[in-house]
PDB file of C-alpha atoms in Angstrom:
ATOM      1  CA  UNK A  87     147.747 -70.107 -84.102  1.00 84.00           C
ATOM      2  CA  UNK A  88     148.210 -67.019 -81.696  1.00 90.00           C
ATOM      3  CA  UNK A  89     149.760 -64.360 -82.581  1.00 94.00           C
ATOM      4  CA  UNK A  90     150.492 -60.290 -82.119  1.00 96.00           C
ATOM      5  CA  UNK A  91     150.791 -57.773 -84.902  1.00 96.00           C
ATOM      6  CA  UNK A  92     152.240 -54.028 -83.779  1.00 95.00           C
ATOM      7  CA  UNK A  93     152.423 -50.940 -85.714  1.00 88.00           C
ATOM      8  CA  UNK A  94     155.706 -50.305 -87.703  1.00 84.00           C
ATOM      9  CA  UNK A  95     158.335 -48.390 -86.266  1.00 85.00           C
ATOM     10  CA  UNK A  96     160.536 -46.998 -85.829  1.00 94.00           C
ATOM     11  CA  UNK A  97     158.594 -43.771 -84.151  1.00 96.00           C
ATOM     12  CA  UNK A  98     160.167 -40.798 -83.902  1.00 97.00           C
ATOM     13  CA  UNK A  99     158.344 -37.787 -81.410  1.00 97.00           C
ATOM     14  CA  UNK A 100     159.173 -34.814 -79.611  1.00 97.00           C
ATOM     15  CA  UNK A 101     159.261 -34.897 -75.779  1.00 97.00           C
ATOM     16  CA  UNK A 102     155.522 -34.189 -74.083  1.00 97.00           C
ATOM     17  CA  UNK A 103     153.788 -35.677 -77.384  1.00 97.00           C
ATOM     18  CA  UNK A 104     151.495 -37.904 -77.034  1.00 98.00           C
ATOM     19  CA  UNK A 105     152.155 -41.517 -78.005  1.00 97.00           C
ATOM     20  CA  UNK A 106     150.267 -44.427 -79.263  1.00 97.00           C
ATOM     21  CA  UNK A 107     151.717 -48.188 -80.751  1.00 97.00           C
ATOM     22  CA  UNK A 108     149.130 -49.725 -81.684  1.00 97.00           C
ATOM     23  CA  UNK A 109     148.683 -53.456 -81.255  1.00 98.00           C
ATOM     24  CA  UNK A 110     145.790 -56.655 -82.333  1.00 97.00           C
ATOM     25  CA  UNK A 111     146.009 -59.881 -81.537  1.00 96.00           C
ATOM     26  CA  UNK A 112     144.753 -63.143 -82.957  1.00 95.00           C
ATOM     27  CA  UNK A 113     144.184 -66.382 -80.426  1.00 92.00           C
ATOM     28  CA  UNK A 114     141.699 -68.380 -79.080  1.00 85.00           C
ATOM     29  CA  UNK A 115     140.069 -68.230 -75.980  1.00 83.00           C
ATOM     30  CA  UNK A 116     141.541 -65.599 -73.946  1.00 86.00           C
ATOM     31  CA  UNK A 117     144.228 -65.076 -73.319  1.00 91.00           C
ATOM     32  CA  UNK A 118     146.432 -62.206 -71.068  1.00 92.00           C
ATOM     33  CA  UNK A 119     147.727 -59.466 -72.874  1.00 95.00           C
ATOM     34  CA  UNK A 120     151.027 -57.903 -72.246  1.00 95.00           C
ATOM     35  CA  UNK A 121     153.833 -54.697 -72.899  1.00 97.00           C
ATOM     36  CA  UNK A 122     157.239 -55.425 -72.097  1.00 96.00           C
ATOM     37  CA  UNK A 123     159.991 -52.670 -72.434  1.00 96.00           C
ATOM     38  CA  UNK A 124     163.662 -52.631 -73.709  1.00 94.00           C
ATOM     39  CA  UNK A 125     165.397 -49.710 -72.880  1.00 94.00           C
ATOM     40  CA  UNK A 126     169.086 -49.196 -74.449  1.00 91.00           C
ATOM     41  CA  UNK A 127     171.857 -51.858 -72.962  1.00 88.00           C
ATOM     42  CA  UNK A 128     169.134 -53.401 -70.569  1.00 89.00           C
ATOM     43  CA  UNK A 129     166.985 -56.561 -70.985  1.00 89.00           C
ATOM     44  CA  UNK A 130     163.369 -57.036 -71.555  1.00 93.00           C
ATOM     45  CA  UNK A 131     161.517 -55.959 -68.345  1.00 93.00           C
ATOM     46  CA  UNK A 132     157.370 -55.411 -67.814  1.00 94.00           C
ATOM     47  CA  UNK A 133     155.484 -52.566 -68.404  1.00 97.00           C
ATOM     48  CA  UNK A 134     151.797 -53.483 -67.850  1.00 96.00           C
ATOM     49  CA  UNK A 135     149.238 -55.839 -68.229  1.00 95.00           C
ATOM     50  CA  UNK A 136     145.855 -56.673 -68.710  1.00 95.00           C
ATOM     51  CA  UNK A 137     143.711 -60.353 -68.045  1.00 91.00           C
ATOM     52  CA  UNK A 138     140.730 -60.069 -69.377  1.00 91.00           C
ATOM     53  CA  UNK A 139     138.307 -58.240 -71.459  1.00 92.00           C
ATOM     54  CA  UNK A 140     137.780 -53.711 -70.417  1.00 95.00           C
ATOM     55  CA  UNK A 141     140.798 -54.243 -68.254  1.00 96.00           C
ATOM     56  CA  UNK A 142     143.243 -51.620 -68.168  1.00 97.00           C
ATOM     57  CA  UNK A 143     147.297 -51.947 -67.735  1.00 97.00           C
ATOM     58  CA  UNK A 144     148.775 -48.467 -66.432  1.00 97.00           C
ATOM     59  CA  UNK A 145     152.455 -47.940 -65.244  1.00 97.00           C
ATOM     60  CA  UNK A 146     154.906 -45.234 -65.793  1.00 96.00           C
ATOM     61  CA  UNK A 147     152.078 -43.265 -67.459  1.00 97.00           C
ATOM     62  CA  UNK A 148     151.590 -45.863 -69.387  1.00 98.00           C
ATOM     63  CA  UNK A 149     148.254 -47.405 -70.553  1.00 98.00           C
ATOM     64  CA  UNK A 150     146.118 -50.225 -72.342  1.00 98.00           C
ATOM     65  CA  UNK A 151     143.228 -51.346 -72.415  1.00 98.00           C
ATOM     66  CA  UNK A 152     142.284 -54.894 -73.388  1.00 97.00           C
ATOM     67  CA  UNK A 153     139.557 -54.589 -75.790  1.00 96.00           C
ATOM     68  CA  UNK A 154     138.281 -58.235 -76.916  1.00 93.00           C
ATOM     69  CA  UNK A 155     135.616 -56.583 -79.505  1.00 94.00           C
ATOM     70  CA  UNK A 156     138.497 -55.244 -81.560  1.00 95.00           C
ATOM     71  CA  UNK A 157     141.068 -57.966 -80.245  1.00 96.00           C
ATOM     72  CA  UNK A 158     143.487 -54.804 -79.723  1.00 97.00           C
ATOM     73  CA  UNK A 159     145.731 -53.712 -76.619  1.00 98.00           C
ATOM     74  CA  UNK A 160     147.218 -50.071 -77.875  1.00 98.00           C
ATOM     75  CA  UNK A 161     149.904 -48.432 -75.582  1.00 98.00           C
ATOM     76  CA  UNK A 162     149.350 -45.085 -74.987  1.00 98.00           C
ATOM     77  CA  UNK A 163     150.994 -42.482 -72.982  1.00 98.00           C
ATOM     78  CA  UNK A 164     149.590 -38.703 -72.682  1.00 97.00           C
ATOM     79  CA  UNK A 165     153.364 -36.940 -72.689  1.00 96.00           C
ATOM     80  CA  UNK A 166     156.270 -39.172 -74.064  1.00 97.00           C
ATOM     81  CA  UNK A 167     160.049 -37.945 -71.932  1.00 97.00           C
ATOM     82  CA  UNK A 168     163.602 -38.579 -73.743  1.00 97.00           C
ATOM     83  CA  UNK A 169     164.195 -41.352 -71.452  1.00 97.00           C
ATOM     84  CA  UNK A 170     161.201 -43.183 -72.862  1.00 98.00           C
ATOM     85  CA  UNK A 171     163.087 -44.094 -75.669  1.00 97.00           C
ATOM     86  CA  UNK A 172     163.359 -47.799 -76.073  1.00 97.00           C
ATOM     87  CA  UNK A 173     161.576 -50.772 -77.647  1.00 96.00           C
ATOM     88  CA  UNK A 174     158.138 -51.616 -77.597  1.00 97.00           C
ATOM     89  CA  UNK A 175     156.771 -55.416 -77.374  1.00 97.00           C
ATOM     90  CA  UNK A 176     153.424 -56.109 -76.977  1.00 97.00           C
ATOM     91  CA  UNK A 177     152.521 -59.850 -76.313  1.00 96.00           C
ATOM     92  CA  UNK A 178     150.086 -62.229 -75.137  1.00 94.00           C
ATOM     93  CA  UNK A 179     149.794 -65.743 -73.709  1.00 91.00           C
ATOM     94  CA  UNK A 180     146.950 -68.047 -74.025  1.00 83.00           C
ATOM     95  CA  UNK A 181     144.408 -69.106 -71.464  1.00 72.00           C
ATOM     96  CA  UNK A 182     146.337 -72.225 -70.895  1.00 74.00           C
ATOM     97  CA  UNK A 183     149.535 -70.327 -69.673  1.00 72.00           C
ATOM     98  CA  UNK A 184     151.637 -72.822 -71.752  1.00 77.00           C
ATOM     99  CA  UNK A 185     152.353 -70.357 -74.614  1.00 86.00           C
ATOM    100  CA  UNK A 186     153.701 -66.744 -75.130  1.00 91.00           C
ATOM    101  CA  UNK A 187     153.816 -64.533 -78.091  1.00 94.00           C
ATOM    102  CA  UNK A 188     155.573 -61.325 -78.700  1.00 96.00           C
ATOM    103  CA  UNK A 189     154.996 -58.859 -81.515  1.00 96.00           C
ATOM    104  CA  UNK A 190     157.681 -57.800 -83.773  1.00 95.00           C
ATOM    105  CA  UNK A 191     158.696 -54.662 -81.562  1.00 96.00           C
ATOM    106  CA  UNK A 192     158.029 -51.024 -82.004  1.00 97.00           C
ATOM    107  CA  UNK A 193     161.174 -48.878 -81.822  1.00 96.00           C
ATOM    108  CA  UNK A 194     160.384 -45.378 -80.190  1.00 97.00           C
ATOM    109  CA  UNK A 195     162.883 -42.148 -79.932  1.00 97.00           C
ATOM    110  CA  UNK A 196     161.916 -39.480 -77.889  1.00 97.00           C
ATOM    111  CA  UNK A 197     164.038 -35.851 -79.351  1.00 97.00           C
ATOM    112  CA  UNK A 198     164.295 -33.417 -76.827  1.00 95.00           C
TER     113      UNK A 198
ATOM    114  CA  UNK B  60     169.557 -59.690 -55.665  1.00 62.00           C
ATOM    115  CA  UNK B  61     170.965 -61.246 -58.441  1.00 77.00           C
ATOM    116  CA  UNK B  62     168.970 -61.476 -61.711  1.00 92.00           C
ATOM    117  CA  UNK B  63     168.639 -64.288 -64.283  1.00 96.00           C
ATOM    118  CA  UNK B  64     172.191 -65.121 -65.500  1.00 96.00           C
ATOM    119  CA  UNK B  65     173.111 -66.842 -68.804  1.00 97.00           C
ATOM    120  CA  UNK B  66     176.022 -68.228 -70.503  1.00 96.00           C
ATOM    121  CA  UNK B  67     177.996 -67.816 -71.920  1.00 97.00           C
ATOM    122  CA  UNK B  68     177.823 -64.207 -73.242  1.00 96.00           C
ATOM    123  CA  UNK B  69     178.377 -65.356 -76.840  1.00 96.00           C
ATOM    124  CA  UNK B  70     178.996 -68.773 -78.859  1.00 96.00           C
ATOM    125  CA  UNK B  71     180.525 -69.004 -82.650  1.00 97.00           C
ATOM    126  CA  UNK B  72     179.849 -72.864 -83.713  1.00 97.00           C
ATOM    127  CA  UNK B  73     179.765 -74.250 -87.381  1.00 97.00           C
ATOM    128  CA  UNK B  74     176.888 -75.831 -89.184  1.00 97.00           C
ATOM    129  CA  UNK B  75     176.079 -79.719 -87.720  1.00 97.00           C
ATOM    130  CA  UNK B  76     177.425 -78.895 -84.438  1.00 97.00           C
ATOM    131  CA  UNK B  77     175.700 -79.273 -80.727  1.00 98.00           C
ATOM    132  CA  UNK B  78     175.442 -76.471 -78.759  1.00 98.00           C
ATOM    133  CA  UNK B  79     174.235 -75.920 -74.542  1.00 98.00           C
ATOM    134  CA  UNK B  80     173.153 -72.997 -73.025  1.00 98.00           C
ATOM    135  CA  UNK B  81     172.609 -72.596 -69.419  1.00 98.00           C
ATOM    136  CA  UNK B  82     170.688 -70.323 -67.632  1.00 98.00           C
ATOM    137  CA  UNK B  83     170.384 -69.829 -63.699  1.00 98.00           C
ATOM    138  CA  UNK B  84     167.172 -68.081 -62.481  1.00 97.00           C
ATOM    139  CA  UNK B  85     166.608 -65.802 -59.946  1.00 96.00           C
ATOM    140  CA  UNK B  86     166.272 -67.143 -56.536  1.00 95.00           C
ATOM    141  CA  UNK B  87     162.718 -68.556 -56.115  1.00 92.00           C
ATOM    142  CA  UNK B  88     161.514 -68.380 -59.021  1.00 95.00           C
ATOM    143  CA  UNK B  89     160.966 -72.495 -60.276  1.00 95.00           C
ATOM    144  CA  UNK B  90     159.625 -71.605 -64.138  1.00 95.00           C
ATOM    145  CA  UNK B  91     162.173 -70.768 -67.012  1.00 96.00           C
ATOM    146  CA  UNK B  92     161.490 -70.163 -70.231  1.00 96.00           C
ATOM    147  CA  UNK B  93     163.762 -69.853 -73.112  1.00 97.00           C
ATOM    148  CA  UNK B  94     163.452 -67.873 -76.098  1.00 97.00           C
ATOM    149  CA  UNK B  95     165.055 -67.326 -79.478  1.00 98.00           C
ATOM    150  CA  UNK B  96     165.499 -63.568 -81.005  1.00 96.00           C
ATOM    151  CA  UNK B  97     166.596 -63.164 -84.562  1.00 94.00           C
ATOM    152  CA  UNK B  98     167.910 -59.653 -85.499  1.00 89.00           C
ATOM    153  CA  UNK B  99     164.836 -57.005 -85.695  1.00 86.00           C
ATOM    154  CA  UNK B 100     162.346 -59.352 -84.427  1.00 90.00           C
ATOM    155  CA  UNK B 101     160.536 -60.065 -81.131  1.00 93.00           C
ATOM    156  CA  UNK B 102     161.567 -63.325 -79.304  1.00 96.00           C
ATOM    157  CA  UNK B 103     160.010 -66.551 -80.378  1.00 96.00           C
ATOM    158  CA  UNK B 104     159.079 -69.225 -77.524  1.00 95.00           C
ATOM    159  CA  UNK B 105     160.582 -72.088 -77.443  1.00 96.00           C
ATOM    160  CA  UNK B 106     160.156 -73.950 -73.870  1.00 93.00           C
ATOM    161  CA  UNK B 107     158.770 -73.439 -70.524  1.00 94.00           C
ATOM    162  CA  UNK B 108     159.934 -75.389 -67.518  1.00 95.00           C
ATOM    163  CA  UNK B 109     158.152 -75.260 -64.378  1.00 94.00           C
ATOM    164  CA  UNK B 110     159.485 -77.488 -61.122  1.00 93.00           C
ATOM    165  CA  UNK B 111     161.210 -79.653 -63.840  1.00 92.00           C
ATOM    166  CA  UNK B 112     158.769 -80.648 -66.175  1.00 93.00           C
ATOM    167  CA  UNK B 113     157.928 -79.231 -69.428  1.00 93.00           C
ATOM    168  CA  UNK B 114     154.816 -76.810 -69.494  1.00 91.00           C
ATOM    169  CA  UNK B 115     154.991 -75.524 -72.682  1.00 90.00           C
ATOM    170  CA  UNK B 116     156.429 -75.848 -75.897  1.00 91.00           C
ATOM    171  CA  UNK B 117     156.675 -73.851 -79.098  1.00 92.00           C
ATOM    172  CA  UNK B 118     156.933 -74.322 -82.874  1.00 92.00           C
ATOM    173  CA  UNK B 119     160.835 -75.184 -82.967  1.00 96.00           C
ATOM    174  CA  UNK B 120     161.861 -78.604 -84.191  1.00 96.00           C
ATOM    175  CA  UNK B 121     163.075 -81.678 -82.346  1.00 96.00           C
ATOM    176  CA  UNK B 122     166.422 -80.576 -82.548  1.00 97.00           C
ATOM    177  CA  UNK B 123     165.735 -78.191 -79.840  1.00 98.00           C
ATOM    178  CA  UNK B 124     165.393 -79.612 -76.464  1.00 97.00           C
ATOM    179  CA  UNK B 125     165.710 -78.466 -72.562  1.00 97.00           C
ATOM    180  CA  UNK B 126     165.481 -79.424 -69.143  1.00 97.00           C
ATOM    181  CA  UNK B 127     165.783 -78.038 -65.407  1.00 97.00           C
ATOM    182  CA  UNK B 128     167.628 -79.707 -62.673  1.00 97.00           C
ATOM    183  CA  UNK B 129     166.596 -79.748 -58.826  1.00 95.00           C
ATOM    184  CA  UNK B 130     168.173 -76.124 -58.474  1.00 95.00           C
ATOM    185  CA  UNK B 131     165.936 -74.696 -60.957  1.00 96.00           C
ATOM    186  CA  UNK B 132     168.334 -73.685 -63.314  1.00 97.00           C
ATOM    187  CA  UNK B 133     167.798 -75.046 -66.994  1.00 98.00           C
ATOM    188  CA  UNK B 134     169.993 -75.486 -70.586  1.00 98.00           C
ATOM    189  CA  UNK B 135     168.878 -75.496 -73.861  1.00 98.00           C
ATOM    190  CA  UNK B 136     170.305 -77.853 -76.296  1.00 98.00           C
ATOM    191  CA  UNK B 137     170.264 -77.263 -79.828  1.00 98.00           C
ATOM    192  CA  UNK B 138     171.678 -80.178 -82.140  1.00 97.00           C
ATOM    193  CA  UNK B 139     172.815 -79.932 -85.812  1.00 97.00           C
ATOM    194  CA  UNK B 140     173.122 -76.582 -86.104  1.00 97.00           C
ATOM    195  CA  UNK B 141     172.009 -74.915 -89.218  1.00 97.00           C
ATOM    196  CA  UNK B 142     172.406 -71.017 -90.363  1.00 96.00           C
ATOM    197  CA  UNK B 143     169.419 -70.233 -89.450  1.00 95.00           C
ATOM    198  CA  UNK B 144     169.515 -70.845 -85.688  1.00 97.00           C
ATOM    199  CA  UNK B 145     171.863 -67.623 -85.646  1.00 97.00           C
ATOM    200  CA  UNK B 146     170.121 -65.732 -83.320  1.00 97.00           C
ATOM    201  CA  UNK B 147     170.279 -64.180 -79.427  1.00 96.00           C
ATOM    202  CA  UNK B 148     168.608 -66.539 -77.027  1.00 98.00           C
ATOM    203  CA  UNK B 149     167.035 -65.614 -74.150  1.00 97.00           C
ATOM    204  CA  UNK B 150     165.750 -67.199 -70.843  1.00 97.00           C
ATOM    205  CA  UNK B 151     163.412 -65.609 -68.261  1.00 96.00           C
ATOM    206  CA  UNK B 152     162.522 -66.912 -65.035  1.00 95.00           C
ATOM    207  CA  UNK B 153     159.562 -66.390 -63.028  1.00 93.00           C
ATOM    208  CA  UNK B 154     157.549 -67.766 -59.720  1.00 91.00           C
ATOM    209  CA  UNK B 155     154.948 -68.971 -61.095  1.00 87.00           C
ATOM    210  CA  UNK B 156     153.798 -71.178 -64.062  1.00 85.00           C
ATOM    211  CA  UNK B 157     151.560 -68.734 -65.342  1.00 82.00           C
ATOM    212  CA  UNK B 158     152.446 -65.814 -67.637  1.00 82.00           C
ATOM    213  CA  UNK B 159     151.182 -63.295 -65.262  1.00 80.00           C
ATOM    214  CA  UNK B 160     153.326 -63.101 -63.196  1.00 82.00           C
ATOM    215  CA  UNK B 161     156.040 -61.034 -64.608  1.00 86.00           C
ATOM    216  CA  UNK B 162     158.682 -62.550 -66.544  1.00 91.00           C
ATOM    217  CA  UNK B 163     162.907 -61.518 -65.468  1.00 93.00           C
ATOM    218  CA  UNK B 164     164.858 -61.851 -68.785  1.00 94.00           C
ATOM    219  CA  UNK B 165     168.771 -62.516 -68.742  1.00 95.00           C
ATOM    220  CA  UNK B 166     171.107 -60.642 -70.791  1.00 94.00           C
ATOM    221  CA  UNK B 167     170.901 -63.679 -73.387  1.00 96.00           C
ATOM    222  CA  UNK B 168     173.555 -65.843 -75.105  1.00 97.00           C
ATOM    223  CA  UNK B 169     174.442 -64.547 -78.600  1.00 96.00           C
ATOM    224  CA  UNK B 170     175.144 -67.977 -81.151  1.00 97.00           C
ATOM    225  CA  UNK B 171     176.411 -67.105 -84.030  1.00 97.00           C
ATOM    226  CA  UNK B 172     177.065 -70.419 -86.683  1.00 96.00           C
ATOM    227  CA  UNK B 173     179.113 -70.453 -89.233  1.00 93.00           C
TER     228      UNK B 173
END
């Protein structure tokens, strides 16, 4: 079946580091690949996405790129900020649109 | 506007029991989905509804079943409890059937069986 492996957390960086989560997916087909966001006391909300193969996601300084060769989608962000400090879900659904998968989360704390 | 609303806020039931949980959407949006969070983990799909029929389902047993009235809103029914279905359940609504279009989570309902 589908399904969405992330790097361990949690991560721990200094503010203007630069961040990557890393992220692969298994699934048929192909399907649309996802980050979604929790930041402390709020619910899951969007960060980006990507639909098919070379596209990239970008918001907040945020990026991914949906690379099908090496079924990843890695979140990366050039200069991380305290309030960046949440968890990390990357997830995907499949071609169909009749199934969604998250990853196990990625925890990230930004120290000022 | 308001966002997607669930309740209640949190549940304590014993093993064997029946349990709903209701979720309203946000206005327009006709697909819900529910999902179930253990502790440390991401959430695990369990249904989508979309203009009251079911789109999708996930790898949860028969004991878990949903629907979604003319309003849109939706509940989840979960019979014979076990320990295991401890957890924080979520539901997200969106406009669309597809998963592109973003998905609005609610605050979730927290079960907790004893």
């Amino acid at each position: 079946g589908n399904s969405v492996t992330q790097m361990e957390g949690p991560v721990t960086l200094s503010e203007e580091a630069f961040l990557t989560i890393n992220c692969t997916y298994t699934a048929t087909g192909y399907p649309s690949l996802f980050w979604y966001v929790q930041y402390p006391g709020e619910g899951l909300q969007l960060l980006l996405k990507a639909t098919k193969a070379d596209d990239k996601g970008s918001n907040k300084g945020f990026e991914a790129t949906y690379r099908k060769e090496t079924t990843s989608f890695h979140l990366e962000k050039g200069s991380v900020q305290v309030s960046d400090s949440a968890v990390y879900f990357c997830a995907l659904s499949d071609n169909y649109g009749q199934n969604f998968v998250f990853g196990p989360g990625t925890r990230l704390s930004v120290l000022p | 506007d308001a966002g997607v609303t669930q309740s209640p806020t949190h549940l304590i039931k014993t093993r064997g029991q029946q349990v709903t949980l209701r979720c309203s959407p946000i206005s327009g949006h006709k697909s819900v989905s529910w999902y179930q969070q253990v502790l440390g983990q991401g959430p695990q799909f369990i249904f989508q509804y979309y203009e009251k029929e079911e789109r999708g389902r996930g790898n949860f047993p028969d004991r878990f079943s949903a629907r979604q009235f003319p309003n849109y809103s939706s509940e989840l029914n979960v019979n014979a409890l076990l320990l295991g279905d401890s957890a924080l359940y979520l539901c997200a609504s969106s406009p669309a059937p597809d998963f592109y279009q973003p998905q609005h989570f609610g605050d979730g309902t927290r079960l907790s069986i004893l």
